[in-house]
């Protein structure tokens, strides 16, 4: 098995930082590039091209819009299922837990992809690392991060000595792609209830109880989590992705 067969995509948020557009459509359906394909279709197509067979969309806000577009995945050559957030299950962790309890994942290992992340993560090499370490969780990690604001160095008495606009800093950051072992996820989630966050609530528990590893990813990645970030997407990267994912639309 080269990659996890099943991927869960988190696509249920209300997209408040995309208003007023998300008053009409859910954030995963925001169009990208010249082809104007939805953000979520970029993610789905990237997974399909790497061998993922089953995709579960974890949806909530305006989920019927997403279902009406993707259906059961026939036009994309993949099986698509849905798990719908409700009042009991919420947060990234709660959404994944609900899909597990609904029996949406049959294999022991599964992929989780945050639906507003664009990254060409090599799933085969990431999964190989996961299996080599018999890990409970493997997180895709970038080794540097661009601070979204200007950084000021102030000296004595508050005198500014240097200013750097949106510098890159050397720090390991999670880029929203992870592989989990099903039993380890469930065990770590015990006691958290049904509404919790993967990184903030569950991962600290998982790290203490079992082995989690980092898969270092050195390619470009984009968090399309806000209107400001959406407007600053690099056109060259999106154009290259379009040519690879949607050659018929270019």
PDB file of C-alpha atoms in Angstrom:
ATOM      1  CA  UNK A   1       0.000   0.000   0.000  1.00  0.00           C
ATOM      2  CA  UNK A   2       1.704   3.206  -1.202  1.00  0.00           C
ATOM      3  CA  UNK A   3      -0.596   5.711   0.509  1.00  0.00           C
ATOM      4  CA  UNK A   4      -3.429   5.577   3.009  1.00  0.00           C
ATOM      5  CA  UNK A   5      -6.486   4.514   1.029  1.00  0.00           C
ATOM      6  CA  UNK A   6      -8.817   6.880   2.868  1.00  0.00           C
ATOM      7  CA  UNK A   7      -8.450  10.639   3.321  1.00  0.00           C
ATOM      8  CA  UNK A   8     -10.608  12.810   5.551  1.00  0.00           C
ATOM      9  CA  UNK A   9     -10.804  16.435   4.396  1.00  0.00           C
ATOM     10  CA  UNK A  10     -11.867  19.065   6.910  1.00  0.00           C
ATOM     11  CA  UNK A  11     -14.318  21.259   5.002  1.00  0.00           C
ATOM     12  CA  UNK A  12     -16.978  22.263   7.488  1.00  0.00           C
ATOM     13  CA  UNK A  13     -15.956  25.710   8.745  1.00  0.00           C
ATOM     14  CA  UNK A  14     -18.074  28.817   8.329  1.00  0.00           C
ATOM     15  CA  UNK A  15     -15.254  30.794   6.688  1.00  0.00           C
ATOM     16  CA  UNK A  16     -15.875  33.979   8.661  1.00  0.00           C
ATOM     17  CA  UNK A  17     -12.600  35.499   7.402  1.00  0.00           C
ATOM     18  CA  UNK A  18     -13.923  35.172   3.835  1.00  0.00           C
ATOM     19  CA  UNK A  19     -17.106  37.157   4.357  1.00  0.00           C
ATOM     20  CA  UNK A  20     -19.108  38.425   2.561  1.00  0.00           C
ATOM     21  CA  UNK A  21     -18.337  35.704  -0.020  1.00  0.00           C
ATOM     22  CA  UNK A  22     -19.027  32.879   2.420  1.00  0.00           C
ATOM     23  CA  UNK A  23     -22.465  34.285   3.144  1.00  0.00           C
ATOM     24  CA  UNK A  24     -23.285  32.734  -0.251  1.00  0.00           C
ATOM     25  CA  UNK A  25     -20.913  29.789  -0.683  1.00  0.00           C
ATOM     26  CA  UNK A  26     -18.816  27.676   1.714  1.00  0.00           C
ATOM     27  CA  UNK A  27     -15.103  28.509   1.843  1.00  0.00           C
ATOM     28  CA  UNK A  28     -13.974  25.223   0.208  1.00  0.00           C
ATOM     29  CA  UNK A  29     -15.839  26.298  -2.931  1.00  0.00           C
ATOM     30  CA  UNK A  30     -13.909  29.573  -3.369  1.00  0.00           C
ATOM     31  CA  UNK A  31     -12.498  29.530  -6.955  1.00  0.00           C
ATOM     32  CA  UNK A  32      -8.765  29.493  -7.670  1.00  0.00           C
ATOM     33  CA  UNK A  33      -6.714  30.321 -10.756  1.00  0.00           C
ATOM     34  CA  UNK A  34      -7.714  30.859 -14.360  1.00  0.00           C
ATOM     35  CA  UNK A  35      -9.753  27.656 -14.407  1.00  0.00           C
ATOM     36  CA  UNK A  36     -11.765  28.922 -11.404  1.00  0.00           C
ATOM     37  CA  UNK A  37     -11.971  25.423  -9.976  1.00  0.00           C
ATOM     38  CA  UNK A  38     -12.991  25.297  -6.300  1.00  0.00           C
ATOM     39  CA  UNK A  39     -10.250  25.174  -3.687  1.00  0.00           C
ATOM     40  CA  UNK A  40     -11.609  21.820  -2.517  1.00  0.00           C
ATOM     41  CA  UNK A  41     -11.299  20.342  -6.006  1.00  0.00           C
ATOM     42  CA  UNK A  42      -7.579  21.154  -6.008  1.00  0.00           C
ATOM     43  CA  UNK A  43      -7.208  19.177  -2.781  1.00  0.00           C
ATOM     44  CA  UNK A  44      -9.315  16.247  -3.995  1.00  0.00           C
ATOM     45  CA  UNK A  45      -7.470  16.024  -7.306  1.00  0.00           C
ATOM     46  CA  UNK A  46      -4.063  16.096  -5.592  1.00  0.00           C
ATOM     47  CA  UNK A  47      -5.122  13.156  -3.441  1.00  0.00           C
ATOM     48  CA  UNK A  48      -6.583  11.174  -6.332  1.00  0.00           C
ATOM     49  CA  UNK A  49      -3.424  11.566  -8.420  1.00  0.00           C
ATOM     50  CA  UNK A  50      -1.424  10.067  -5.541  1.00  0.00           C
ATOM     51  CA  UNK A  51      -3.573   6.967  -5.220  1.00  0.00           C
ATOM     52  CA  UNK A  52      -6.130   7.827  -2.540  1.00  0.00           C
ATOM     53  CA  UNK A  53      -9.227   5.716  -3.222  1.00  0.00           C
ATOM     54  CA  UNK A  54     -11.766   6.959  -0.678  1.00  0.00           C
ATOM     55  CA  UNK A  55     -12.377  10.529   0.417  1.00  0.00           C
ATOM     56  CA  UNK A  56     -14.610  11.544   3.298  1.00  0.00           C
ATOM     57  CA  UNK A  57     -15.585  15.204   3.296  1.00  0.00           C
ATOM     58  CA  UNK A  58     -16.140  16.459   6.850  1.00  0.00           C
ATOM     59  CA  UNK A  59     -18.717  19.124   6.187  1.00  0.00           C
ATOM     60  CA  UNK A  60     -21.112  21.364   8.056  1.00  0.00           C
ATOM     61  CA  UNK A  61     -21.770  24.914   6.940  1.00  0.00           C
ATOM     62  CA  UNK A  62     -23.692  24.982   3.624  1.00  0.00           C
ATOM     63  CA  UNK A  63     -22.678  21.360   3.074  1.00  0.00           C
ATOM     64  CA  UNK A  64     -25.323  20.747   0.398  1.00  0.00           C
ATOM     65  CA  UNK A  65     -23.498  23.195  -1.888  1.00  0.00           C
ATOM     66  CA  UNK A  66     -20.439  20.945  -1.661  1.00  0.00           C
ATOM     67  CA  UNK A  67     -22.480  17.767  -2.135  1.00  0.00           C
ATOM     68  CA  UNK A  68     -24.282  19.168  -5.181  1.00  0.00           C
ATOM     69  CA  UNK A  69     -20.912  19.850  -6.837  1.00  0.00           C
ATOM     70  CA  UNK A  70     -18.925  16.738  -5.909  1.00  0.00           C
ATOM     71  CA  UNK A  71     -21.680  14.168  -5.479  1.00  0.00           C
ATOM     72  CA  UNK A  72     -20.199  10.743  -4.824  1.00  0.00           C
ATOM     73  CA  UNK A  73     -17.019  11.493  -6.760  1.00  0.00           C
ATOM     74  CA  UNK A  74     -17.849   9.837 -10.062  1.00  0.00           C
ATOM     75  CA  UNK A  75     -16.528  12.673 -12.233  1.00  0.00           C
ATOM     76  CA  UNK A  76     -13.228  12.745 -10.340  1.00  0.00           C
ATOM     77  CA  UNK A  77     -12.649   8.999 -10.325  1.00  0.00           C
ATOM     78  CA  UNK A  78     -12.800   8.555  -6.562  1.00  0.00           C
ATOM     79  CA  UNK A  79     -15.342   7.404  -3.996  1.00  0.00           C
ATOM     80  CA  UNK A  80     -16.572  10.377  -1.950  1.00  0.00           C
ATOM     81  CA  UNK A  81     -18.529  10.038   1.275  1.00  0.00           C
ATOM     82  CA  UNK A  82     -19.715  12.676   3.735  1.00  0.00           C
ATOM     83  CA  UNK A  83     -19.735  13.141   7.483  1.00  0.00           C
ATOM     84  CA  UNK A  84     -21.851  16.075   8.619  1.00  0.00           C
ATOM     85  CA  UNK A  85     -20.964  18.059  11.726  1.00  0.00           C
ATOM     86  CA  UNK A  86     -23.735  18.557  14.245  1.00  0.00           C
ATOM     87  CA  UNK A  87     -24.234  20.214  17.621  1.00  0.00           C
ATOM     88  CA  UNK A  88     -22.552  17.337  19.435  1.00  0.00           C
ATOM     89  CA  UNK A  89     -19.455  16.981  17.257  1.00  0.00           C
ATOM     90  CA  UNK A  90     -17.395  20.052  16.445  1.00  0.00           C
ATOM     91  CA  UNK A  91     -13.821  21.221  16.097  1.00  0.00           C
ATOM     92  CA  UNK A  92     -11.256  19.490  13.907  1.00  0.00           C
ATOM     93  CA  UNK A  93     -10.914  16.557  16.271  1.00  0.00           C
ATOM     94  CA  UNK A  94     -14.628  16.154  16.865  1.00  0.00           C
ATOM     95  CA  UNK A  95     -15.279  16.076  13.128  1.00  0.00           C
ATOM     96  CA  UNK A  96     -12.721  13.325  12.587  1.00  0.00           C
ATOM     97  CA  UNK A  97     -14.000  11.355  15.590  1.00  0.00           C
ATOM     98  CA  UNK A  98     -17.552  11.461  14.215  1.00  0.00           C
ATOM     99  CA  UNK A  99     -16.390  10.013  10.886  1.00  0.00           C
ATOM    100  CA  UNK A 100     -14.572   7.219  12.715  1.00  0.00           C
ATOM    101  CA  UNK A 101     -17.612   6.415  14.849  1.00  0.00           C
ATOM    102  CA  UNK A 102     -19.762   6.347  11.716  1.00  0.00           C
ATOM    103  CA  UNK A 103     -17.484   3.666  10.256  1.00  0.00           C
ATOM    104  CA  UNK A 104     -16.231   5.867   7.404  1.00  0.00           C
ATOM    105  CA  UNK A 105     -12.652   4.580   7.793  1.00  0.00           C
ATOM    106  CA  UNK A 106     -12.054   0.845   7.340  1.00  0.00           C
ATOM    107  CA  UNK A 107      -8.226   0.782   7.354  1.00  0.00           C
ATOM    108  CA  UNK A 108      -6.009   1.199  10.386  1.00  0.00           C
ATOM    109  CA  UNK A 109      -4.196   4.258   8.970  1.00  0.00           C
ATOM    110  CA  UNK A 110      -5.927   7.271   7.465  1.00  0.00           C
ATOM    111  CA  UNK A 111      -5.008  10.697   6.151  1.00  0.00           C
ATOM    112  CA  UNK A 112      -6.362  14.000   7.451  1.00  0.00           C
ATOM    113  CA  UNK A 113      -6.086  17.065   5.224  1.00  0.00           C
ATOM    114  CA  UNK A 114      -7.173  20.531   6.285  1.00  0.00           C
ATOM    115  CA  UNK A 115      -9.401  21.769   3.470  1.00  0.00           C
ATOM    116  CA  UNK A 116      -7.836  25.218   3.146  1.00  0.00           C
ATOM    117  CA  UNK A 117      -4.283  23.917   2.622  1.00  0.00           C
ATOM    118  CA  UNK A 118      -2.616  23.716  -0.771  1.00  0.00           C
ATOM    119  CA  UNK A 119       0.610  21.678  -0.707  1.00  0.00           C
ATOM    120  CA  UNK A 120       2.144  19.044  -2.955  1.00  0.00           C
ATOM    121  CA  UNK A 121       3.014  16.695  -0.123  1.00  0.00           C
ATOM    122  CA  UNK A 122       4.412  13.372  -1.320  1.00  0.00           C
ATOM    123  CA  UNK A 123       2.005  10.979   0.351  1.00  0.00           C
ATOM    124  CA  UNK A 124       3.937   7.829  -0.564  1.00  0.00           C
ATOM    125  CA  UNK A 125       7.130   8.966   1.187  1.00  0.00           C
ATOM    126  CA  UNK A 126       5.143  10.382   4.103  1.00  0.00           C
ATOM    127  CA  UNK A 127       3.294   7.102   4.570  1.00  0.00           C
ATOM    128  CA  UNK A 128       6.532   5.122   4.267  1.00  0.00           C
ATOM    129  CA  UNK A 129       7.975   7.146   7.157  1.00  0.00           C
ATOM    130  CA  UNK A 130       4.792   6.583   9.152  1.00  0.00           C
ATOM    131  CA  UNK A 131       5.037   2.808   8.687  1.00  0.00           C
ATOM    132  CA  UNK A 132       8.786   2.653   9.309  1.00  0.00           C
ATOM    133  CA  UNK A 133       8.321   4.236  12.740  1.00  0.00           C
ATOM    134  CA  UNK A 134       5.071   2.401  13.487  1.00  0.00           C
ATOM    135  CA  UNK A 135       3.858   5.873  14.410  1.00  0.00           C
ATOM    136  CA  UNK A 136       0.544   6.793  15.951  1.00  0.00           C
ATOM    137  CA  UNK A 137       0.652  10.086  14.084  1.00  0.00           C
ATOM    138  CA  UNK A 138       2.813  11.587  11.359  1.00  0.00           C
ATOM    139  CA  UNK A 139       2.565  15.321  10.772  1.00  0.00           C
ATOM    140  CA  UNK A 140       3.720  17.119   7.633  1.00  0.00           C
ATOM    141  CA  UNK A 141       6.025  19.864   8.884  1.00  0.00           C
ATOM    142  CA  UNK A 142       7.720  22.810   7.188  1.00  0.00           C
ATOM    143  CA  UNK A 143      11.037  23.968   8.625  1.00  0.00           C
ATOM    144  CA  UNK A 144      10.386  27.668   8.291  1.00  0.00           C
ATOM    145  CA  UNK A 145       7.460  30.048   8.510  1.00  0.00           C
ATOM    146  CA  UNK A 146       6.838  33.506   7.114  1.00  0.00           C
ATOM    147  CA  UNK A 147       5.614  35.872   9.789  1.00  0.00           C
ATOM    148  CA  UNK A 148       2.505  37.596   8.364  1.00  0.00           C
ATOM    149  CA  UNK A 149       3.403  40.996   9.880  1.00  0.00           C
ATOM    150  CA  UNK A 150       6.419  43.271  10.109  1.00  0.00           C
ATOM    151  CA  UNK A 151       8.922  42.435  12.870  1.00  0.00           C
ATOM    152  CA  UNK A 152      10.490  45.253  14.887  1.00  0.00           C
ATOM    153  CA  UNK A 153      13.651  45.038  16.958  1.00  0.00           C
ATOM    154  CA  UNK A 154      13.602  47.612  19.737  1.00  0.00           C
ATOM    155  CA  UNK A 155      16.574  48.509  21.888  1.00  0.00           C
ATOM    156  CA  UNK A 156      16.936  50.416  25.104  1.00  0.00           C
ATOM    157  CA  UNK A 157      14.262  52.961  25.886  1.00  0.00           C
ATOM    158  CA  UNK A 158      12.210  51.632  23.007  1.00  0.00           C
ATOM    159  CA  UNK A 159      14.431  52.957  20.242  1.00  0.00           C
ATOM    160  CA  UNK A 160      13.819  50.966  17.074  1.00  0.00           C
ATOM    161  CA  UNK A 161      17.013  49.387  15.772  1.00  0.00           C
ATOM    162  CA  UNK A 162      15.703  47.348  12.869  1.00  0.00           C
ATOM    163  CA  UNK A 163      12.531  46.599  10.939  1.00  0.00           C
ATOM    164  CA  UNK A 164      11.923  43.573   8.722  1.00  0.00           C
ATOM    165  CA  UNK A 165       8.750  43.126   6.723  1.00  0.00           C
ATOM    166  CA  UNK A 166       7.259  39.613   7.011  1.00  0.00           C
ATOM    167  CA  UNK A 167      10.510  37.726   7.587  1.00  0.00           C
ATOM    168  CA  UNK A 168      10.987  33.978   7.349  1.00  0.00           C
ATOM    169  CA  UNK A 169      11.924  32.380  10.662  1.00  0.00           C
ATOM    170  CA  UNK A 170      13.404  28.960  11.312  1.00  0.00           C
ATOM    171  CA  UNK A 171      10.693  27.117  13.186  1.00  0.00           C
ATOM    172  CA  UNK A 172       8.953  23.812  12.536  1.00  0.00           C
ATOM    173  CA  UNK A 173       5.266  24.348  11.707  1.00  0.00           C
ATOM    174  CA  UNK A 174       2.446  21.916  11.017  1.00  0.00           C
ATOM    175  CA  UNK A 175       1.019  22.508   7.540  1.00  0.00           C
ATOM    176  CA  UNK A 176      -2.359  20.806   7.946  1.00  0.00           C
ATOM    177  CA  UNK A 177      -1.614  17.314   6.580  1.00  0.00           C
ATOM    178  CA  UNK A 178      -1.384  14.296   8.888  1.00  0.00           C
ATOM    179  CA  UNK A 179      -1.581  10.507   8.966  1.00  0.00           C
ATOM    180  CA  UNK A 180      -3.112   8.865  12.024  1.00  0.00           C
ATOM    181  CA  UNK A 181      -3.455   5.336  13.306  1.00  0.00           C
ATOM    182  CA  UNK A 182      -7.122   4.841  14.037  1.00  0.00           C
ATOM    183  CA  UNK A 183      -6.814   3.149  17.416  1.00  0.00           C
ATOM    184  CA  UNK A 184      -4.293   5.731  18.637  1.00  0.00           C
ATOM    185  CA  UNK A 185      -6.553   8.607  17.563  1.00  0.00           C
ATOM    186  CA  UNK A 186      -9.498   7.134  19.428  1.00  0.00           C
ATOM    187  CA  UNK A 187      -7.451   6.425  22.549  1.00  0.00           C
ATOM    188  CA  UNK A 188      -6.024   9.939  22.644  1.00  0.00           C
ATOM    189  CA  UNK A 189      -9.506  11.378  22.144  1.00  0.00           C
ATOM    190  CA  UNK A 190     -10.879   9.615  25.227  1.00  0.00           C
ATOM    191  CA  UNK A 191     -11.808  12.137  27.868  1.00  0.00           C
ATOM    192  CA  UNK A 192     -11.912  15.056  25.436  1.00  0.00           C
ATOM    193  CA  UNK A 193     -15.572  14.619  24.646  1.00  0.00           C
ATOM    194  CA  UNK A 194     -16.807  15.112  21.114  1.00  0.00           C
ATOM    195  CA  UNK A 195     -15.784  18.736  20.533  1.00  0.00           C
ATOM    196  CA  UNK A 196     -12.036  19.293  20.481  1.00  0.00           C
ATOM    197  CA  UNK A 197      -9.138  20.473  18.354  1.00  0.00           C
ATOM    198  CA  UNK A 198      -6.572  18.084  16.883  1.00  0.00           C
ATOM    199  CA  UNK A 199      -3.475  20.199  17.464  1.00  0.00           C
ATOM    200  CA  UNK A 200      -4.461  22.160  20.542  1.00  0.00           C
ATOM    201  CA  UNK A 201      -6.201  19.407  22.511  1.00  0.00           C
ATOM    202  CA  UNK A 202      -5.390  15.950  21.186  1.00  0.00           C
ATOM    203  CA  UNK A 203      -1.828  16.012  19.855  1.00  0.00           C
ATOM    204  CA  UNK A 204      -0.226  16.847  23.249  1.00  0.00           C
ATOM    205  CA  UNK A 205      -1.955  13.744  24.655  1.00  0.00           C
ATOM    206  CA  UNK A 206      -0.957  11.621  21.672  1.00  0.00           C
ATOM    207  CA  UNK A 207       2.681  12.718  21.944  1.00  0.00           C
ATOM    208  CA  UNK A 208       2.792  11.757  25.637  1.00  0.00           C
ATOM    209  CA  UNK A 209       1.146   8.371  25.120  1.00  0.00           C
ATOM    210  CA  UNK A 210       2.762   7.126  21.924  1.00  0.00           C
ATOM    211  CA  UNK A 211       5.121   7.874  19.061  1.00  0.00           C
ATOM    212  CA  UNK A 212       4.473  10.808  16.730  1.00  0.00           C
ATOM    213  CA  UNK A 213       6.913  11.736  13.964  1.00  0.00           C
ATOM    214  CA  UNK A 214       7.474  14.710  11.674  1.00  0.00           C
ATOM    215  CA  UNK A 215       7.606  14.378   7.909  1.00  0.00           C
ATOM    216  CA  UNK A 216       9.706  17.310   6.696  1.00  0.00           C
ATOM    217  CA  UNK A 217       8.167  18.988   3.661  1.00  0.00           C
ATOM    218  CA  UNK A 218      10.300  21.567   1.854  1.00  0.00           C
ATOM    219  CA  UNK A 219       7.983  22.536  -1.003  1.00  0.00           C
ATOM    220  CA  UNK A 220       5.628  25.517  -1.311  1.00  0.00           C
ATOM    221  CA  UNK A 221       2.448  25.462   0.723  1.00  0.00           C
ATOM    222  CA  UNK A 222      -0.409  27.879   1.210  1.00  0.00           C
ATOM    223  CA  UNK A 223      -2.916  28.302   3.971  1.00  0.00           C
ATOM    224  CA  UNK A 224      -5.931  29.776   2.159  1.00  0.00           C
ATOM    225  CA  UNK A 225      -7.570  30.508   5.490  1.00  0.00           C
ATOM    226  CA  UNK A 226      -8.461  34.150   4.994  1.00  0.00           C
ATOM    227  CA  UNK A 227      -9.339  36.593   2.250  1.00  0.00           C
ATOM    228  CA  UNK A 228      -5.971  38.340   2.709  1.00  0.00           C
ATOM    229  CA  UNK A 229      -4.048  35.082   2.185  1.00  0.00           C
ATOM    230  CA  UNK A 230      -6.257  34.151  -0.747  1.00  0.00           C
ATOM    231  CA  UNK A 231      -5.450  37.413  -2.490  1.00  0.00           C
ATOM    232  CA  UNK A 232      -1.698  36.845  -2.006  1.00  0.00           C
ATOM    233  CA  UNK A 233      -1.510  33.355  -3.503  1.00  0.00           C
ATOM    234  CA  UNK A 234       1.471  33.020  -5.785  1.00  0.00           C
ATOM    235  CA  UNK A 235       0.189  32.969  -9.350  1.00  0.00           C
ATOM    236  CA  UNK A 236       3.129  30.927 -10.643  1.00  0.00           C
ATOM    237  CA  UNK A 237       2.490  28.095  -8.195  1.00  0.00           C
ATOM    238  CA  UNK A 238      -1.268  28.041  -8.799  1.00  0.00           C
ATOM    239  CA  UNK A 239      -0.709  28.139 -12.561  1.00  0.00           C
ATOM    240  CA  UNK A 240       1.666  25.180 -12.374  1.00  0.00           C
ATOM    241  CA  UNK A 241      -0.815  23.245 -10.250  1.00  0.00           C
ATOM    242  CA  UNK A 242      -3.596  23.979 -12.734  1.00  0.00           C
ATOM    243  CA  UNK A 243      -1.524  22.580 -15.584  1.00  0.00           C
ATOM    244  CA  UNK A 244      -0.887  19.439 -13.580  1.00  0.00           C
ATOM    245  CA  UNK A 245      -4.357  18.915 -12.110  1.00  0.00           C
ATOM    246  CA  UNK A 246      -6.676  20.367 -14.753  1.00  0.00           C
ATOM    247  CA  UNK A 247      -4.891  20.319 -18.127  1.00  0.00           C
ATOM    248  CA  UNK A 248      -8.208  20.132 -19.942  1.00  0.00           C
ATOM    249  CA  UNK A 249      -9.253  23.512 -18.488  1.00  0.00           C
ATOM    250  CA  UNK A 250      -6.158  25.512 -19.465  1.00  0.00           C
TER     251      UNK A 250
END
